[in-house]
Amino acid sequence: MAKPAQGAKYRGSIHDFPGFDPNQDAEALYTAMKGFGSDKEAILDIITSRSNRQRQEVCQSYKSLYGKDLIAALKYELTGKFERLIVGLMRPPAYCDAKEIKDSISGIGTDEKCLIEILASRTNEQMHQLVAAYKDAYERDLEADIIGDTSGHFQKMLVVLLQGTREEDDVVSEDLVQQDVQDLYEAGELKWGTDEAQFIYILGNRSKQHLRLVFDEYLKTTGKPIEASIRGELSGDFEKLMLAVVKCIRSTPEYFAERLFKAMKGLGTRDNTLIRIMVSRSELDMLDIREIFRTKYEKSLYSMIKNDTSGEYKKTLLKLCGGDDDAAGQFFPEAAQVAYQMWELSAVARVELKGTVRPANDFNPDADAKALRKAMKGLGTDEDTIIDIITHRSNAQRQQIRQTFKSHFGRDLMTDLKSEISGDLARLILGLMMPPAHYDAKQLKKAMEGAGTDEKALIEILATRTNAEIRAINEAYKEDYHKSLEDALSSDTSGHFRRILISLATGNREEGGENLDQAREDAQVAAEILEIADTPSGDKTSLETRFMTILCTRSYPHLRRVFQEFIKMSNYDVEHTIKKEMSGDVRDAFVAIVQSVKNKPLFFADKLYKSMKGAGTDEKTLTRIMVSRSEIDLLNIRREFIEKYDKSLHQAIEGDTSGDFLKALLALCGGED
């Protein structure tokens, strides 16, 4: 069993079995495999209840007692995924890694994801053991085999990692940190082309502690996380490898939590990945992985395995998992630290927001107006021309086209478009033709008219718009519907939810920086209203009003500090606590505000994903976001989408829509990531 570092707490889920008797276990396994069929329950119970060191002793006893190889016997008796999982547990960790790498580079093609996962995450000692195990098991040199099966910068970085020579000194030189930041910046962002050798040398050799400081300073110096620069400067398997290295430097358990989630989400399960991680981390950091998994994905690793697998395979995986963490809002130290780092990253990052639709070069409103008239004149409609012009002009240019169209033809372009196109395409094109504030005003009006209210649309718009955008929406609403937005909200909503929406609709959010003393006071109010604080300092109604005021009127930089102070004070994350302690539309509104403060493009990426997942598509939400964000931050949303969901927004739209609506959406999307 792997030993924790001096003074460190053991974080594996598998422990030495008390009262261990290898001969007794060998006999029990022999009995379980004797005769017709096998007692799989007995096999998995013994093997998952023993540490790897104890399993090696059982193997030795089995051979001494029966003259047979236990792994060979298990392979003969078991089949499929269950067999791969049990046999993986029976091998010493280094030999298990060696087998995975051998399989990944044997035959036609290479499993680059497996190579990346193992070589990016192992310690120096584990790497040395892996090289020795590979040599012993296959009588081949691992470095030579990897060189023979890979190429380019990807190959060079793999070879560097394989040496197992990463610095391990915890004493960090501030001067060297600054030098490395400058070298990375000059090798990528400031250089025409990229000096990959600098990235390889620094990320492949510096200590973890040193690199964490480098990443922090890089963000402060450039306004970009190192991951963003890697995505912009590198490509292909080399890019994926370097991103994996960065993730493991930041938090190896978080890297594996993400790998496990991606192995089980969506249709089908990547069983090889699931088996490899559950086996390799069960005696290292499975408890940390579980905690972070619960934090990031709002469900326990245990419950996801339970819902995604079956039979003895499932039972074995659940034993390795070691427990169910489905206690919403509850945080462990490692998970609380990750949540704090997320807010820290949000507070420091200076991300440049970019839309996908920009003003057209050589814009000619006269030519566009004539082309649109021609596309709609006579029998049939040329939808391709309409889509091409409208999705490739900025909103300001579209307003010029509308004016020119009326001047030339004495006709209203919007009216003509309504008569020529229909359905989802019409909603999208007509939305693009409206000025943004009038479009948002219309979406709010539609959310409140008729039977029932679309609370999600109200929340999405009012929780995410800037003060200037909110003020413009108020003016547009009054102009278009001869009623104030506040009056409309008052008559269509009620209670605390109405108060939240009206507060947001005033557009009076503070726009300054943070105030640390005030942030601590605000965090205390949050802790009291969410029933975490030990001693409430006011009556419930007063606290609710103060909490609403904090979330609806404090500046984004200040709120980020409030949420960090909340974690330090309580060991809880405010978003998860709101989800646990509150309910209904009030909960949804507060969660939307918190998510928008943390990372607004990610908030919209999540909304887009949910609008297209499962049976049926929520075309209204899809259209509303694609129209409203196309000139603001849709490029950032695309990046967050592929990072979180492991597929591009372009691919999601392509798989979930069709026809001219699909063409228009893809034109707005602006490209394939």
XYZ file of C-alpha atoms in Angstrom:
673
model
C 0.000 0.000 0.000
C 1.278 3.470 -0.891
C 2.503 5.360 2.125
C 1.326 8.937 2.704
C 4.022 11.611 2.941
C 5.542 12.321 6.334
C 2.859 13.957 8.465
C 0.217 13.676 5.717
C -3.124 12.027 6.301
C -3.872 8.858 4.316
C -6.489 9.717 1.673
C -7.063 6.365 -0.018
C -10.337 4.451 0.202
C -8.698 0.998 0.511
C -6.837 0.067 3.712
C -4.884 -2.910 5.037
C -7.368 -5.560 6.167
C -7.102 -6.195 9.929
C -6.388 -9.796 10.891
C -5.138 -10.512 7.372
C -4.283 -14.160 6.594
C -2.973 -14.674 3.025
C -3.353 -18.470 3.160
C -6.965 -18.174 4.265
C -7.708 -15.700 1.460
C -5.976 -17.935 -1.107
C -8.094 -20.896 -0.003
C -11.298 -18.819 -0.151
C -10.471 -17.653 -3.670
C -9.661 -21.218 -4.781
C -13.019 -22.386 -3.409
C -14.811 -19.486 -5.141
C -13.365 -20.571 -8.507
C -13.628 -24.357 -8.061
C -16.167 -26.410 -9.988
C -18.807 -25.123 -12.408
C -19.137 -21.320 -12.363
C -17.542 -19.026 -9.855
C -18.622 -17.141 -6.748
C -18.019 -13.618 -8.042
C -19.381 -12.016 -4.884
C -16.743 -13.778 -2.757
C -13.978 -12.836 -5.219
C -14.827 -9.127 -5.305
C -15.395 -8.982 -1.552
C -11.930 -10.372 -0.760
C -10.001 -8.418 -3.393
C -11.594 -5.030 -2.700
C -11.126 -5.443 1.060
C -7.348 -5.975 0.854
C -4.609 -3.459 0.110
C -2.409 -4.026 -2.938
C 0.456 -5.161 -0.713
C -1.815 -7.777 0.851
C -3.043 -8.917 -2.572
C 0.552 -9.634 -3.598
C 0.899 -11.858 -0.533
C -2.325 -13.659 -1.490
C -0.889 -14.252 -4.986
C 2.240 -15.769 -3.469
C 0.244 -17.986 -1.076
C -2.027 -19.153 -3.908
C 0.961 -20.260 -5.964
C 2.533 -21.999 -2.953
C -0.689 -23.820 -2.054
C -1.980 -24.772 -5.516
C 0.968 -24.408 -7.916
C -1.111 -22.021 -10.038
C -0.934 -18.362 -10.930
C -3.849 -16.502 -9.297
C -4.099 -13.819 -12.000
C -4.257 -16.509 -14.717
C -7.003 -18.303 -12.759
C -9.006 -15.099 -12.383
C -8.661 -14.357 -16.109
C -9.983 -17.830 -16.898
C -12.990 -17.579 -14.548
C -14.063 -13.978 -15.121
C -14.986 -12.037 -18.246
C -15.424 -8.535 -19.618
C -15.141 -5.349 -17.599
C -15.362 -7.169 -14.285
C -12.354 -9.303 -15.219
C -10.314 -6.258 -16.324
C -11.112 -4.484 -13.075
C -10.261 -7.435 -10.784
C -7.073 -8.307 -12.666
C -6.008 -4.639 -12.548
C -6.384 -4.665 -8.770
C -4.231 -7.796 -8.517
C -1.225 -6.247 -10.247
C 1.285 -4.056 -8.364
C 0.560 -0.387 -9.261
C 3.659 0.100 -11.428
C 2.928 -3.111 -13.383
C -0.688 -2.011 -13.815
C 0.521 1.293 -15.305
C 3.020 -0.572 -17.483
C 0.240 -2.804 -18.847
C -1.968 0.214 -19.605
C 0.831 1.957 -21.494
C 1.772 -1.225 -23.399
C -1.854 -1.641 -24.495
C -2.085 2.042 -25.482
C 0.869 1.839 -27.902
C 0.337 -1.704 -29.222
C -1.403 -2.467 -32.470
C -2.817 0.046 -34.937
C -3.189 3.544 -33.522
C -2.213 4.965 -30.154
C -4.402 5.727 -27.129
C -2.953 9.184 -26.517
C -5.436 9.935 -23.721
C -4.127 7.009 -21.681
C -0.498 8.061 -22.227
C -1.332 11.628 -21.211
C -3.258 10.607 -18.098
C -0.535 8.338 -16.709
C 2.579 10.325 -17.604
C 1.131 13.723 -16.638
C -0.005 12.602 -13.188
C 2.657 10.297 -11.731
C 5.320 11.368 -9.215
C 9.053 10.930 -9.817
C 9.104 7.764 -7.717
C 6.071 6.317 -9.506
C 7.686 7.111 -12.861
C 10.906 5.288 -11.936
C 8.897 2.259 -10.764
C 6.883 2.312 -14.002
C 10.002 2.304 -16.192
C 11.471 -0.603 -14.207
C 8.187 -2.573 -14.280
C 7.852 -2.112 -18.047
C 11.385 -3.401 -18.561
C 10.742 -6.379 -16.277
C 7.344 -7.299 -17.757
C 8.066 -6.825 -21.477
C 11.880 -6.841 -21.720
C 11.641 -3.597 -23.635
C 12.689 -0.003 -23.005
C 9.648 2.198 -22.344
C 11.278 5.382 -23.618
C 12.251 3.695 -26.894
C 8.725 2.335 -27.362
C 7.151 5.747 -26.756
C 9.583 7.403 -29.171
C 8.685 4.760 -31.749
C 4.955 5.401 -31.395
C 4.702 9.213 -31.025
C 6.213 12.268 -32.687
C 6.946 15.983 -32.482
C 6.640 18.125 -29.386
C 4.141 15.643 -27.915
C 6.860 12.985 -27.980
C 9.476 15.332 -26.496
C 7.279 16.238 -23.517
C 6.398 12.582 -22.866
C 10.105 11.714 -22.817
C 10.838 14.596 -20.400
C 8.076 13.434 -18.037
C 9.267 9.844 -18.296
C 12.637 10.787 -16.797
C 10.987 11.390 -13.407
C 13.319 14.265 -12.653
C 10.852 16.998 -11.673
C 12.380 19.216 -8.969
C 11.002 18.438 -5.515
C 12.405 21.322 -3.445
C 9.659 23.220 -1.580
C 11.891 26.301 -1.256
C 10.899 28.583 -4.148
C 12.980 31.416 -5.595
C 10.816 34.489 -6.294
C 13.327 35.671 -8.892
C 13.119 32.363 -10.749
C 9.306 32.490 -10.623
C 9.355 35.926 -12.266
C 11.902 34.743 -14.836
C 9.795 31.704 -15.755
C 6.686 33.872 -16.112
C 8.566 36.179 -18.461
C 10.052 33.249 -20.429
C 6.627 31.623 -20.884
C 5.060 34.927 -21.910
C 7.810 35.626 -24.427
C 7.705 32.046 -25.724
C 3.986 32.305 -26.472
C 1.922 35.471 -26.356
C 4.728 37.874 -27.320
C 6.262 35.709 -30.040
C 5.304 35.226 -33.674
C 4.902 31.467 -33.554
C 5.625 29.601 -30.335
C 8.833 28.499 -28.627
C 7.564 25.078 -27.521
C 10.925 24.152 -25.979
C 10.450 26.756 -23.209
C 7.018 25.354 -22.324
C 8.457 21.816 -22.270
C 11.452 22.752 -20.117
C 9.567 24.788 -17.510
C 6.416 22.643 -17.224
C 8.365 19.395 -17.419
C 11.031 20.115 -14.803
C 10.036 22.733 -12.227
C 8.603 21.653 -8.870
C 4.852 21.693 -8.280
C 5.131 24.380 -5.611
C 7.216 26.561 -7.930
C 4.823 26.117 -10.863
C 1.755 26.986 -8.789
C 3.382 30.325 -8.007
C 4.350 30.725 -11.669
C 0.709 30.185 -12.693
C -0.488 32.746 -10.128
C 2.038 35.348 -11.269
C 1.350 34.593 -14.937
C -2.327 35.415 -14.386
C -1.490 38.663 -12.569
C 1.044 39.705 -15.229
C -0.893 38.808 -18.390
C -4.519 38.806 -17.232
C -4.828 35.282 -18.641
C -4.649 31.904 -16.938
C -1.777 29.792 -18.279
C -4.370 27.373 -19.688
C -5.708 30.086 -22.021
C -2.221 30.743 -23.392
C -1.609 27.020 -23.915
C -4.880 26.706 -25.845
C -3.977 29.718 -27.961
C -0.372 28.757 -28.676
C -0.294 24.944 -28.815
C -2.444 22.375 -30.593
C -3.386 18.707 -30.889
C -2.110 16.056 -28.482
C 0.713 18.336 -27.341
C -1.840 20.937 -26.195
C -3.881 18.247 -24.387
C -0.764 16.913 -22.661
C 0.347 20.346 -21.457
C -3.144 21.157 -20.172
C -3.166 17.844 -18.276
C 0.222 18.667 -16.735
C -1.072 22.077 -15.610
C -4.209 20.503 -14.113
C -2.136 17.951 -12.197
C 0.181 20.678 -10.937
C -2.806 22.641 -9.669
C -4.633 19.629 -8.169
C -4.119 15.997 -9.161
C -7.364 14.906 -7.435
C -9.304 17.550 -9.366
C -7.781 16.311 -12.625
C -8.968 12.765 -11.889
C -12.400 13.939 -10.734
C -12.824 15.613 -14.120
C -11.584 12.517 -15.976
C -14.047 10.323 -14.072
C -16.944 12.654 -14.777
C -16.179 12.726 -18.507
C -15.814 8.929 -18.521
C -19.424 8.538 -17.358
C -21.351 11.529 -18.695
C -23.491 11.284 -21.811
C -24.281 8.134 -23.741
C -21.967 5.199 -23.072
C -19.214 4.800 -20.498
C -15.469 4.932 -21.109
C -14.863 1.841 -19.020
C -11.096 1.623 -19.609
C -10.658 5.127 -18.174
C -13.029 4.416 -15.287
C -11.232 1.170 -14.381
C -7.754 2.653 -14.694
C -8.493 5.605 -12.400
C -10.472 3.678 -9.784
C -7.688 1.085 -9.553
C -4.736 3.479 -9.587
C -6.117 6.068 -7.120
C -7.842 3.767 -4.608
C -4.827 3.799 -2.276
C -3.624 7.323 -3.018
C -6.243 10.095 -3.102
C -9.701 8.616 -3.724
C -11.199 10.543 -0.779
C -9.952 13.843 -2.232
C -11.251 12.887 -5.678
C -14.667 12.103 -4.181
C -14.837 15.414 -2.363
C -13.885 17.471 -5.401
C -16.238 15.465 -7.608
C -19.109 16.338 -5.249
C -18.095 20.001 -5.276
C -17.765 20.405 -9.039
C -20.603 18.248 -10.311
C -23.198 18.499 -7.522
C -23.519 14.741 -7.289
C -21.399 12.110 -5.608
C -18.958 9.883 -7.487
C -20.705 6.955 -5.804
C -24.134 7.881 -7.200
C -22.781 8.448 -10.706
C -21.044 5.043 -10.737
C -24.213 3.458 -9.343
C -26.359 4.932 -12.134
C -23.866 4.270 -14.925
C -22.703 0.672 -14.354
C -24.223 -2.688 -13.401
C -23.658 -6.142 -11.897
C -20.483 -7.244 -10.139
C -18.586 -4.586 -12.071
C -20.680 -1.905 -10.340
C -20.347 -3.553 -6.918
C -16.553 -3.653 -7.245
C -16.313 -0.012 -8.348
C -18.528 1.101 -5.465
C -16.313 -0.791 -2.999
C -13.275 1.019 -4.421
C -15.113 4.341 -4.190
C -15.522 3.647 -0.489
C -18.627 5.696 0.326
C -21.338 8.083 -0.823
C -20.824 11.821 -0.310
C -24.324 12.908 -1.336
C -24.777 15.459 1.423
C -25.489 18.665 -0.509
C -23.495 21.662 0.643
C -21.199 19.714 2.957
C -17.552 20.454 2.321
C -14.333 18.719 3.181
C -11.082 20.692 3.522
C -9.773 19.778 0.057
C -13.061 20.619 -1.647
C -13.413 23.916 0.223
C -9.902 24.827 -0.902
C -10.808 24.113 -4.541
C -13.949 26.261 -4.233
C -11.852 29.091 -2.742
C -9.347 28.825 -5.616
C -12.202 29.059 -8.139
C -13.257 32.382 -6.599
C -9.634 33.544 -6.443
C -9.223 32.813 -10.160
C -12.485 34.638 -10.881
C -11.292 37.652 -8.864
C -7.883 37.973 -10.541
C -8.643 37.053 -14.160
C -8.936 39.912 -16.620
C -10.623 38.030 -19.420
C -11.239 39.934 -22.636
C -14.840 39.340 -23.686
C -15.269 38.640 -27.370
C -18.322 38.140 -29.525
C -18.463 36.064 -32.693
C -20.280 38.691 -34.769
C -18.294 41.783 -35.712
C -18.970 44.729 -38.037
C -18.586 43.644 -41.666
C -15.715 45.155 -43.586
C -16.644 47.260 -46.641
C -20.207 47.429 -45.339
C -22.709 48.713 -47.903
C -26.253 49.071 -46.511
C -27.607 49.941 -49.941
C -26.298 46.686 -51.484
C -27.524 44.644 -48.476
C -31.021 46.165 -48.623
C -31.291 45.374 -52.345
C -30.011 41.817 -51.832
C -32.564 41.207 -49.062
C -35.401 42.609 -51.204
C -34.380 40.334 -54.067
C -34.209 37.328 -51.690
C -37.837 37.901 -50.668
C -39.336 39.028 -53.983
C -41.361 36.753 -56.203
C -42.113 33.079 -55.731
C -40.158 31.424 -52.911
C -37.619 32.876 -50.525
C -33.820 32.753 -50.666
C -33.211 31.913 -46.978
C -29.473 31.387 -47.517
C -28.988 35.017 -48.594
C -31.056 36.304 -45.670
C -29.046 34.198 -43.201
C -25.709 35.149 -44.753
C -26.330 38.905 -44.637
C -28.004 39.181 -41.244
C -25.655 36.866 -39.312
C -22.552 38.593 -40.704
C -23.492 42.174 -39.856
C -23.279 43.856 -36.466
C -26.511 45.018 -34.845
C -25.665 48.647 -35.621
C -25.205 47.711 -39.290
C -28.541 45.852 -39.303
C -30.289 49.015 -38.092
C -28.738 50.913 -41.028
C -30.007 48.219 -43.388
C -33.541 48.594 -41.942
C -33.446 52.334 -42.520
C -32.046 51.966 -46.034
C -34.632 49.296 -46.903
C -37.469 51.671 -45.930
C -35.888 54.594 -47.808
C -35.453 52.533 -50.997
C -38.607 50.459 -51.073
C -41.062 52.216 -48.741
C -41.434 48.916 -46.917
C -40.647 47.742 -43.398
C -37.912 45.090 -43.475
C -39.137 43.397 -40.274
C -42.665 43.054 -41.699
C -41.325 41.578 -44.930
C -39.131 39.100 -43.049
C -42.102 38.014 -40.900
C -44.131 37.251 -44.014
C -41.349 35.288 -45.723
C -39.836 33.118 -42.996
C -41.378 31.213 -40.102
C -40.810 29.086 -37.026
C -37.452 28.937 -35.228
C -35.616 30.645 -38.082
C -38.030 33.607 -37.970
C -37.586 34.032 -34.211
C -33.811 33.980 -34.610
C -33.581 36.350 -37.603
C -36.149 38.814 -36.247
C -34.359 38.767 -32.892
C -31.100 39.683 -34.590
C -32.803 42.566 -36.394
C -33.958 44.199 -33.151
C -31.730 46.557 -31.134
C -30.430 44.559 -28.104
C -32.381 46.470 -25.438
C -35.646 46.149 -27.410
C -34.970 42.443 -27.932
C -34.440 41.895 -24.179
C -37.552 43.949 -23.431
C -39.568 41.756 -25.795
C -38.205 38.577 -24.193
C -39.198 39.874 -20.749
C -42.670 40.804 -22.033
C -43.164 37.346 -23.570
C -41.980 35.730 -20.317
C -44.788 37.495 -18.438
C -47.686 37.407 -20.889
C -50.353 34.730 -21.195
C -51.003 31.900 -18.767
C -48.021 31.240 -16.518
C -44.709 33.035 -16.224
C -41.341 31.976 -17.645
C -39.339 32.634 -14.466
C -36.158 31.181 -15.982
C -36.140 33.759 -18.770
C -36.733 36.604 -16.291
C -33.853 35.379 -14.123
C -31.473 34.790 -17.041
C -31.885 38.334 -18.404
C -32.109 40.389 -15.202
C -29.354 38.517 -13.327
C -26.769 38.879 -16.107
C -27.134 42.333 -17.659
C -24.921 45.297 -16.751
C -26.311 48.514 -15.262
C -26.154 50.229 -18.674
C -27.945 47.312 -20.324
C -30.661 47.266 -17.614
C -31.268 51.001 -17.987
C -31.569 50.613 -21.771
C -34.029 47.719 -21.303
C -36.182 49.873 -19.002
C -36.352 52.636 -21.625
C -37.114 50.159 -24.414
C -39.852 48.455 -22.372
C -41.539 51.773 -21.632
C -41.274 52.844 -25.284
C -42.578 49.577 -26.736
C -45.268 48.604 -24.208
C -46.243 51.946 -22.582
C -45.744 50.482 -19.128
C -42.762 50.441 -16.805
C -40.831 47.203 -16.429
C -41.141 47.514 -12.644
C -44.947 47.661 -12.872
C -44.991 44.638 -15.168
C -42.820 42.629 -12.787
C -44.917 43.727 -9.795
C -48.154 42.520 -11.379
C -46.766 39.196 -12.638
C -44.585 37.969 -9.733
C -44.871 37.922 -5.957
C -43.075 37.697 -2.615
C -39.289 37.600 -2.273
C -38.887 36.641 -5.936
C -40.634 39.869 -7.029
C -38.422 41.936 -4.708
C -35.276 40.337 -6.154
C -36.347 40.965 -9.765
C -37.363 44.566 -9.092
C -34.059 45.201 -7.297
C -32.136 43.809 -10.279
C -34.325 45.774 -12.721
C -33.341 49.111 -11.161
C -29.832 48.745 -12.608
C -28.229 50.176 -9.473
C -25.464 47.636 -8.854
C -22.356 49.288 -7.402
C -19.466 49.486 -9.847
C -16.460 49.986 -7.585
C -13.917 47.542 -6.189
C -13.992 45.441 -3.041
C -14.127 46.576 0.579
C -12.621 43.879 2.789
C -14.254 44.946 6.068
C -17.645 45.268 4.389
C -17.082 41.912 2.631
C -16.585 40.194 5.994
C -19.782 41.757 7.330
C -21.658 40.685 4.183
C -20.253 37.155 4.462
C -21.528 37.019 8.060
C -25.027 38.020 6.879
C -24.881 35.284 4.235
C -23.789 32.729 6.846
C -26.663 33.734 9.133
C -29.420 33.692 6.508
C -28.133 30.356 5.180
C -28.176 29.011 8.747
C -24.476 28.271 8.974
C -23.476 30.881 11.539
C -23.663 29.810 15.194
C -25.141 33.060 16.508
C -27.679 34.953 14.351
C -27.359 38.707 14.855
C -30.796 39.864 13.670
C -34.386 38.878 12.932
C -35.037 36.669 9.883
C -36.912 39.296 7.822
C -34.184 41.888 8.305
C -31.486 39.353 7.376
C -33.362 38.301 4.222
C -33.579 41.918 3.083
C -29.873 42.506 3.756
C -28.912 39.296 1.915
C -30.996 40.316 -1.113
C -29.439 43.794 -1.056
C -25.936 42.302 -0.939
C -26.515 40.003 -3.928
C -28.488 42.496 -6.009
C -26.532 45.722 -5.428
C -22.905 44.962 -4.503
C -20.296 45.169 -7.285
C -18.968 41.978 -8.872
C -15.408 42.442 -7.467
C -16.853 42.987 -4.001
C -19.128 39.937 -4.215
C -16.198 37.736 -5.237
C -14.448 38.809 -2.037
C -17.651 38.198 -0.034
C -17.904 34.645 -1.355
C -14.235 33.963 -0.561
C -14.711 35.250 2.986
C -17.816 33.058 3.262
C -15.716 29.947 2.512
C -13.016 30.964 4.996
C -15.680 31.574 7.635
C -17.773 28.440 7.090
C -15.864 25.869 4.967
C -18.891 25.965 2.625
C -19.338 27.338 -0.890
C -22.131 29.895 -1.137
C -23.609 28.487 -4.357
C -23.980 24.959 -3.009
C -25.311 26.269 0.295
C -27.991 28.356 -1.437
C -29.017 25.262 -3.401
C -29.318 23.268 -0.194
C -30.972 25.826 2.090
C -33.301 27.643 -0.320
C -35.934 26.563 -2.827
C -37.996 27.632 -5.805
C -37.557 30.804 -7.852
C -35.727 32.653 -5.049
C -33.051 29.935 -4.990
C -32.782 29.941 -8.796
C -32.394 33.741 -8.911
C -29.691 33.829 -6.231
C -27.807 30.923 -7.837
C -27.904 32.718 -11.212
C -26.445 35.873 -9.632
C -23.654 33.888 -7.938
C -22.822 31.976 -11.136
C -22.834 35.189 -13.155
C -20.435 36.813 -10.688
C -18.135 33.782 -10.785
C -18.010 33.288 -14.553
C -20.736 34.742 -16.777
C -19.669 32.946 -20.002
C -19.753 29.620 -18.104
C -23.267 30.461 -16.839
C -24.441 30.851 -20.440
C -22.503 27.759 -21.579
C -24.398 25.721 -18.962
C -27.724 27.198 -20.110
C -26.934 26.347 -23.738
C -25.932 22.796 -22.844
C -29.128 22.231 -20.866
C -31.218 23.664 -23.721
C -29.913 20.947 -26.044
C -29.415 17.891 -23.838
C -31.925 15.075 -23.493
C -35.071 14.580 -25.529
C -36.209 17.715 -27.309
C -34.577 21.129 -27.642
C -35.449 24.324 -25.787
C -35.290 26.484 -28.925
C -36.423 29.642 -27.093
C -33.497 29.586 -24.657
C -31.069 28.572 -27.405
C -32.230 31.437 -29.638
C -32.298 34.013 -26.835
C -28.710 33.323 -25.765
C -27.269 33.054 -29.284
C -28.893 36.371 -30.254
C -28.119 38.297 -27.065
C -24.497 37.149 -26.593
C -23.313 37.043 -30.228
C -21.654 40.481 -30.043
C -20.676 40.348 -26.360
C -19.035 37.107 -25.236
C -20.145 34.180 -27.425
C -16.507 33.345 -28.210
C -15.827 33.062 -24.457
C -18.979 30.963 -24.053
C -17.729 28.614 -26.776
C -14.445 28.131 -24.914
C -16.194 27.417 -21.606
C -18.570 24.994 -23.367
C -15.812 22.817 -24.849
C -13.791 22.943 -21.622
C -16.682 21.727 -19.478
C -18.537 19.389 -21.818
C -15.686 17.981 -23.912
C -17.411 18.874 -27.174
C -17.762 22.113 -29.065
C -20.864 24.293 -29.104
C -20.760 23.909 -32.895
C -21.022 20.110 -32.538
C -23.853 20.363 -29.993
C -25.879 22.676 -32.254
C -25.171 20.502 -35.291
C -26.408 17.404 -33.471
C -29.548 19.040 -32.072
C -31.001 21.335 -34.758
C -31.630 21.176 -38.487
C -32.373 23.075 -41.684
C -32.094 26.834 -42.029
C -32.304 27.287 -38.251
C -29.155 25.166 -37.961
C -27.381 27.196 -40.669
C -28.186 30.481 -38.933
C -27.099 29.213 -35.505
C -23.794 27.895 -36.865
C -23.159 31.227 -38.596
C -23.670 32.995 -35.249
C -21.533 30.402 -33.455
C -18.696 31.566 -35.666
C -16.604 28.437 -35.972
C -15.662 24.975 -34.779
C -13.371 24.794 -31.719
